[in-house]
Short mmCIF file of N, CA and C in Angstrom, two decimals:
data_model
loop_
_atom_site.label_atom_id
_atom_site.label_comp_id
_atom_site.label_asym_id
_atom_site.label_seq_id
_atom_site.Cartn_x
_atom_site.Cartn_y
_atom_site.Cartn_z
N MET A 1 0.86 -1.25 -0.20
CA MET A 1 -0.09 -0.11 0.20
C MET A 1 1.03 1.25 0.23
N THR A 2 0.69 2.38 -0.26
CA THR A 2 0.91 3.67 -0.65
C THR A 2 0.62 4.62 0.18
N ASP A 3 1.54 5.32 1.10
CA ASP A 3 0.94 5.87 2.27
C ASP A 3 1.12 7.44 1.38
N THR A 4 -0.35 8.03 1.82
CA THR A 4 -0.21 9.54 1.65
C THR A 4 0.75 10.34 2.17
N VAL A 5 1.22 11.00 1.59
CA VAL A 5 2.23 12.44 1.74
C VAL A 5 1.14 13.26 2.12
N ALA A 6 0.98 14.25 3.20
CA ALA A 6 0.72 15.53 3.06
C ALA A 6 1.72 16.35 3.14
N PRO A 7 1.47 17.48 1.85
CA PRO A 7 2.32 18.34 1.70
C PRO A 7 2.51 19.28 2.88
N GLU A 8 3.41 19.69 3.00
CA GLU A 8 4.14 20.55 4.00
C GLU A 8 2.82 21.85 3.87
N PRO A 9 2.70 22.71 4.61
CA PRO A 9 1.93 23.93 4.75
C PRO A 9 2.69 25.24 4.65
N THR A 10 1.97 26.06 4.33
CA THR A 10 2.14 27.05 3.56
C THR A 10 2.37 28.21 4.56
N PRO A 11 3.41 29.12 4.57
CA PRO A 11 2.92 30.18 5.95
C PRO A 11 2.19 30.31 6.38
N GLU A 12 0.82 30.92 5.79
CA GLU A 12 -0.13 31.31 5.90
C GLU A 12 -1.43 30.39 7.06
N GLN A 13 -1.07 29.01 6.43
CA GLN A 13 -1.75 27.51 6.88
C GLN A 13 -1.00 27.48 8.31
N ALA A 14 0.30 27.88 8.20
CA ALA A 14 0.60 27.41 9.66
C ALA A 14 -0.09 28.33 10.70
N ALA A 15 0.19 29.56 9.99
CA ALA A 15 -0.13 30.44 11.22
C ALA A 15 -1.42 30.41 11.62
N LEU A 16 -2.27 30.12 10.66
CA LEU A 16 -3.51 29.78 10.90
C LEU A 16 -3.89 28.68 11.57
N PHE A 17 -2.88 27.51 12.01
CA PHE A 17 -3.22 26.58 12.67
C PHE A 17 -2.82 26.54 14.28
N ALA A 18 -1.93 27.45 13.75
CA ALA A 18 -1.16 28.07 15.38
C ALA A 18 -2.30 28.56 16.17
N ARG A 19 -2.40 29.58 15.38
CA ARG A 19 -3.86 30.48 15.83
C ARG A 19 -4.79 29.57 16.56
N VAL A 20 -5.36 28.70 15.58
CA VAL A 20 -6.44 27.62 15.86
C VAL A 20 -6.23 26.81 17.41
N ARG A 21 -5.11 26.39 17.01
CA ARG A 21 -4.14 25.65 18.45
C ARG A 21 -4.30 26.49 19.82
N ARG A 22 -4.20 28.11 19.67
CA ARG A 22 -4.22 29.00 20.41
C ARG A 22 -5.74 29.05 21.19
N MET A 23 -6.59 29.60 20.46
CA MET A 23 -7.89 29.49 20.70
C MET A 23 -8.51 28.12 21.32
N MET A 24 -8.11 27.08 21.00
CA MET A 24 -8.41 25.99 21.13
C MET A 24 -7.97 26.06 23.14
N LEU A 25 -6.94 25.83 22.82
CA LEU A 25 -5.89 26.14 24.53
C LEU A 25 -6.56 26.50 24.97
N ILE A 26 -6.93 28.20 24.99
CA ILE A 26 -7.71 29.24 26.21
C ILE A 26 -9.42 28.47 26.19
N ALA A 27 -10.15 27.88 24.96
CA ALA A 27 -11.18 27.20 25.04
C ALA A 27 -11.14 26.10 26.22
N GLY A 28 -10.09 25.46 26.32
CA GLY A 28 -10.04 24.46 27.32
C GLY A 28 -9.51 24.92 28.62
N LEU A 29 -9.04 25.47 28.90
CA LEU A 29 -8.36 26.29 30.52
C LEU A 29 -9.42 26.93 30.66
N THR A 30 -10.28 28.20 29.75
CA THR A 30 -11.79 28.44 30.46
C THR A 30 -13.07 27.64 31.00
N SER A 31 -12.83 26.25 30.66
CA SER A 31 -13.49 25.25 30.44
C SER A 31 -13.43 24.34 32.02
N ALA A 32 -11.78 24.10 31.99
CA ALA A 32 -11.27 23.26 33.22
C ALA A 32 -11.60 24.47 33.93
N LEU A 33 -11.17 25.48 34.25
CA LEU A 33 -11.47 26.46 35.13
C LEU A 33 -13.09 26.60 35.83
N ALA A 34 -13.79 26.75 34.76
CA ALA A 34 -15.70 26.99 34.99
C ALA A 34 -15.71 25.37 35.58
N VAL A 35 -15.31 24.69 35.63
CA VAL A 35 -15.93 22.97 36.28
C VAL A 35 -14.69 23.39 37.62
N ALA A 36 -14.01 23.99 37.87
CA ALA A 36 -13.29 23.77 38.93
C ALA A 36 -14.01 24.57 39.99
N ILE A 37 -14.73 25.72 39.35
CA ILE A 37 -15.18 26.70 40.40
C ILE A 37 -16.43 25.80 41.01
N VAL A 38 -17.52 25.30 39.33
CA VAL A 38 -18.50 24.70 40.01
C VAL A 38 -18.13 23.64 41.25
N LEU A 39 -16.96 22.90 40.68
CA LEU A 39 -16.73 22.12 42.14
C LEU A 39 -16.12 22.15 43.27
N THR A 40 -15.92 23.50 43.24
CA THR A 40 -15.48 24.00 44.76
C THR A 40 -16.99 24.90 44.97
N ALA A 41 -17.86 25.52 44.58
CA ALA A 41 -19.25 25.75 44.86
C ALA A 41 -19.78 25.04 46.12
N ILE A 42 -19.93 23.66 44.92
CA ILE A 42 -20.46 22.23 45.66
C ILE A 42 -20.10 22.07 46.47
N GLY A 43 -18.86 21.41 46.64
CA GLY A 43 -18.06 21.12 47.86
C GLY A 43 -18.19 21.69 48.92
N TYR A 44 -18.19 23.39 48.92
CA TYR A 44 -18.32 24.44 49.77
C TYR A 44 -19.65 24.54 50.50
N ARG A 45 -20.90 23.98 49.68
CA ARG A 45 -21.92 24.37 50.25
C ARG A 45 -21.84 22.58 51.30
N LEU A 46 -21.82 21.83 50.40
CA LEU A 46 -21.93 20.16 51.18
C LEU A 46 -21.34 20.11 52.34
N TYR A 47 -19.98 20.84 53.01
CA TYR A 47 -19.18 20.37 53.78
C TYR A 47 -18.75 21.38 54.60
N ARG A 48 -19.64 23.15 54.48
CA ARG A 48 -19.86 23.93 55.25
C ARG A 48 -20.22 23.48 56.61
N SER A 49 -19.94 24.30 58.26
CA SER A 49 -20.43 24.17 58.95
C SER A 49 -21.60 25.29 59.38
N GLU A 50 -22.69 24.91 60.14
CA GLU A 50 -23.22 25.76 60.44
C GLU A 50 -23.81 25.83 61.93
N GLY A 51 -22.75 25.44 62.32
CA GLY A 51 -22.33 25.04 63.96
C GLY A 51 -22.88 23.90 64.47
N SER A 52 -22.46 23.70 65.42
CA SER A 52 -22.58 22.28 65.92
C SER A 52 -24.04 21.91 65.81
N PRO A 53 -24.34 20.72 65.45
CA PRO A 53 -26.07 20.59 66.15
C PRO A 53 -26.49 20.63 67.40
N ALA A 54 -28.02 21.13 67.55
CA ALA A 54 -28.20 21.18 68.79
C ALA A 54 -28.55 19.71 69.41
N ALA A 55 -28.00 19.92 70.60
CA ALA A 55 -28.40 18.89 71.62
C ALA A 55 -29.55 18.46 71.51
N ILE A 56 -29.83 17.28 71.93
CA ILE A 56 -31.18 16.99 71.89
C ILE A 56 -31.90 17.28 73.60
N THR A 57 -33.13 17.76 73.42
CA THR A 57 -33.27 18.44 74.88
C THR A 57 -35.07 18.22 74.94
N ASP A 58 -35.39 17.84 76.14
CA ASP A 58 -36.75 17.69 76.64
C ASP A 58 -37.21 18.81 77.27
N THR A 59 -38.11 19.27 76.52
CA THR A 59 -38.37 20.40 77.19
C THR A 59 -39.92 19.89 77.42
N THR A 60 -40.81 20.70 78.86
CA THR A 60 -42.51 20.38 78.53
C THR A 60 -42.75 22.13 78.71
N ALA A 61 -43.62 22.25 77.72
CA ALA A 61 -44.45 23.82 78.16
C ALA A 61 -45.81 23.21 78.83
N THR A 62 -45.95 24.36 79.83
CA THR A 62 -47.15 24.15 80.21
C THR A 62 -48.29 24.99 79.68
N LEU A 63 -49.19 24.42 79.97
CA LEU A 63 -50.42 24.86 78.97
C LEU A 63 -51.56 25.00 80.45
N PRO A 64 -52.79 26.62 79.91
CA PRO A 64 -53.42 26.93 81.28
C PRO A 64 -54.27 25.38 80.97
N LYS A 65 -54.84 25.95 82.35
CA LYS A 65 -56.15 25.02 81.98
C LYS A 65 -57.25 25.02 80.97
N GLY A 66 -57.50 23.96 80.76
CA GLY A 66 -58.55 24.03 79.91
C GLY A 66 -58.49 24.51 78.06
N ALA A 67 -56.69 25.09 78.12
CA ALA A 67 -56.24 25.41 76.95
C ALA A 67 -56.23 23.97 76.02
N ARG A 68 -56.12 24.10 74.65
CA ARG A 68 -56.37 22.79 73.98
C ARG A 68 -55.65 23.51 72.48
N ILE A 69 -54.75 22.85 72.32
CA ILE A 69 -53.67 22.92 71.10
C ILE A 69 -54.73 22.99 69.78
N VAL A 70 -54.81 24.10 69.05
CA VAL A 70 -55.65 23.77 67.35
C VAL A 70 -54.54 23.67 66.85
N SER A 71 -53.47 24.36 66.19
CA SER A 71 -52.40 23.81 65.35
C SER A 71 -51.43 24.21 65.62
N THR A 72 -50.41 23.72 64.69
CA THR A 72 -48.61 23.71 64.78
C THR A 72 -48.54 23.81 63.52
N GLY A 73 -46.96 24.95 63.69
CA GLY A 73 -46.34 24.54 62.51
C GLY A 73 -44.80 25.20 62.47
N VAL A 74 -44.34 25.46 61.33
CA VAL A 74 -42.99 25.85 61.16
C VAL A 74 -42.90 27.14 60.38
N ALA A 75 -42.65 28.57 60.85
CA ALA A 75 -42.19 29.45 60.20
C ALA A 75 -40.40 29.65 60.23
N GLY A 76 -39.95 29.46 58.74
CA GLY A 76 -38.72 29.74 59.36
C GLY A 76 -38.08 28.89 60.47
N ASP A 77 -37.48 29.71 61.11
CA ASP A 77 -36.32 28.67 62.51
C ASP A 77 -37.48 28.91 63.33
N ARG A 78 -38.69 29.12 63.26
CA ARG A 78 -39.96 28.98 64.84
C ARG A 78 -40.69 27.94 64.31
N LEU A 79 -40.98 28.30 65.71
CA LEU A 79 -42.00 26.60 65.78
C LEU A 79 -43.54 27.41 66.07
N VAL A 80 -44.61 27.28 65.71
CA VAL A 80 -45.45 28.05 66.09
C VAL A 80 -46.81 27.17 66.76
N VAL A 81 -47.83 27.54 67.70
CA VAL A 81 -48.37 26.81 68.28
C VAL A 81 -49.35 27.44 68.09
N THR A 82 -51.06 27.10 67.93
CA THR A 82 -51.87 27.73 67.78
C THR A 82 -52.54 27.18 69.09
N LEU A 83 -53.23 27.74 70.21
CA LEU A 83 -54.21 27.09 71.17
C LEU A 83 -55.29 27.97 71.42
N ASP A 84 -56.53 27.16 72.10
CA ASP A 84 -57.68 27.86 72.35
C ASP A 84 -57.47 27.80 73.72
N ILE A 85 -57.84 29.10 74.01
CA ILE A 85 -57.82 28.94 75.77
C ILE A 85 -59.17 29.83 76.10
N GLY A 86 -59.94 29.00 76.33
CA GLY A 86 -61.46 28.84 77.08
C GLY A 86 -61.87 30.42 75.76
N GLY A 87 -62.20 29.97 74.78
CA GLY A 87 -62.60 30.67 73.55
C GLY A 87 -61.82 31.84 73.11
N VAL A 88 -60.24 32.34 73.62
CA VAL A 88 -59.30 33.17 73.38
C VAL A 88 -58.03 32.63 72.53
N THR A 89 -58.35 32.59 71.55
CA THR A 89 -57.34 32.33 70.48
C THR A 89 -55.96 33.36 71.15
N GLU A 90 -54.50 31.96 70.94
CA GLU A 90 -53.64 32.61 71.50
C GLU A 90 -52.26 31.95 70.22
N ILE A 91 -51.19 32.44 69.69
CA ILE A 91 -49.87 32.00 69.28
C ILE A 91 -48.96 32.07 69.96
N ARG A 92 -48.30 31.45 70.36
CA ARG A 92 -47.09 31.47 70.66
C ARG A 92 -45.96 30.75 70.00
N THR A 93 -44.59 31.23 70.17
CA THR A 93 -43.47 30.69 69.14
C THR A 93 -42.52 30.51 69.76
N PHE A 94 -41.99 29.35 69.13
CA PHE A 94 -40.74 28.88 70.27
C PHE A 94 -39.07 28.64 69.21
N ASP A 95 -38.28 29.03 69.33
CA ASP A 95 -36.90 29.10 68.53
C ASP A 95 -36.92 27.19 68.30
N ALA A 96 -36.80 27.37 67.39
CA ALA A 96 -36.86 25.75 66.91
C ALA A 96 -35.82 24.59 67.06
N LYS A 97 -34.74 25.89 67.42
CA LYS A 97 -33.07 25.19 67.44
C LYS A 97 -32.83 24.81 69.45
N THR A 98 -33.82 25.86 69.78
CA THR A 98 -34.04 25.37 71.22
C THR A 98 -34.26 25.44 72.15
N LEU A 99 -36.02 25.40 71.27
CA LEU A 99 -37.09 25.48 72.00
C LEU A 99 -37.41 26.53 73.28
N LYS A 100 -36.94 27.56 73.14
CA LYS A 100 -37.30 28.44 73.93
C LYS A 100 -38.32 29.54 73.51
N PRO A 101 -39.46 29.85 74.41
CA PRO A 101 -40.31 31.01 74.10
C PRO A 101 -39.51 31.75 73.17
N VAL A 102 -40.24 32.57 72.53
CA VAL A 102 -39.83 33.57 71.79
C VAL A 102 -41.11 35.07 71.53
N GLY A 103 -42.15 34.41 71.49
CA GLY A 103 -42.91 35.58 71.75
C GLY A 103 -44.59 34.76 71.91
N GLN A 104 -45.49 35.79 72.12
CA GLN A 104 -46.99 35.27 72.11
C GLN A 104 -47.64 36.61 71.89
N LEU A 105 -48.88 36.04 71.23
CA LEU A 105 -49.81 37.02 71.09
C LEU A 105 -51.51 36.28 71.20
N LYS A 106 -52.07 36.75 71.76
CA LYS A 106 -53.29 37.05 71.79
C LYS A 106 -54.20 37.55 71.37
N PHE A 107 -55.68 36.82 70.99
CA PHE A 107 -56.64 37.81 70.04
C PHE A 107 -57.77 37.47 71.07
N VAL A 108 -58.73 38.65 71.36
CA VAL A 108 -59.49 38.85 72.64
C VAL A 108 -60.66 39.37 71.59
N SER A 109 -61.85 39.45 72.11
CA SER A 109 -62.89 39.92 71.59
C SER A 109 -63.03 41.04 72.24
N GLU A 110 -63.70 42.34 71.17
CA GLU A 110 -63.92 43.62 72.07
C GLU A 110 -64.93 43.49 72.91
N PRO A 111 -65.17 44.20 74.00
CA PRO A 111 -66.03 44.13 75.28
C PRO A 111 -67.30 44.69 74.37
#
C-alpha cells in the first residue's frame, strides 16, 4: 500500500494552525476553570458547617387549664403553636433549635 504524503503547509496555513491551537488552548483552560469553580462551590455547600448540631433537649411547656392545641406549624426557624384557651385564641412561638419561647400573641374579642 502506498502512504499518503501530506504536503508541507504554507506559511499562511501554519499561522492559521497556530492560531486555532491557541484558541483551543484558551477555550480548554476556560472550561477547566469553570468546572473547578462549580466543583468548589458544590463542595463548599456540602461541607460547610453551620455550627454544631443542637443537643437533644426535653422541654415541657405548660398550658393553662382548659387550653387546647388547635394547630402547630413551622415558620422559618420558629415553631408556631396555636392555642384555644377558653374561647380566646393565642399564638405562641418558639425557637426551633433551642425550643425557648420567643413570643406570644393573644386574640380577644372587644367588649
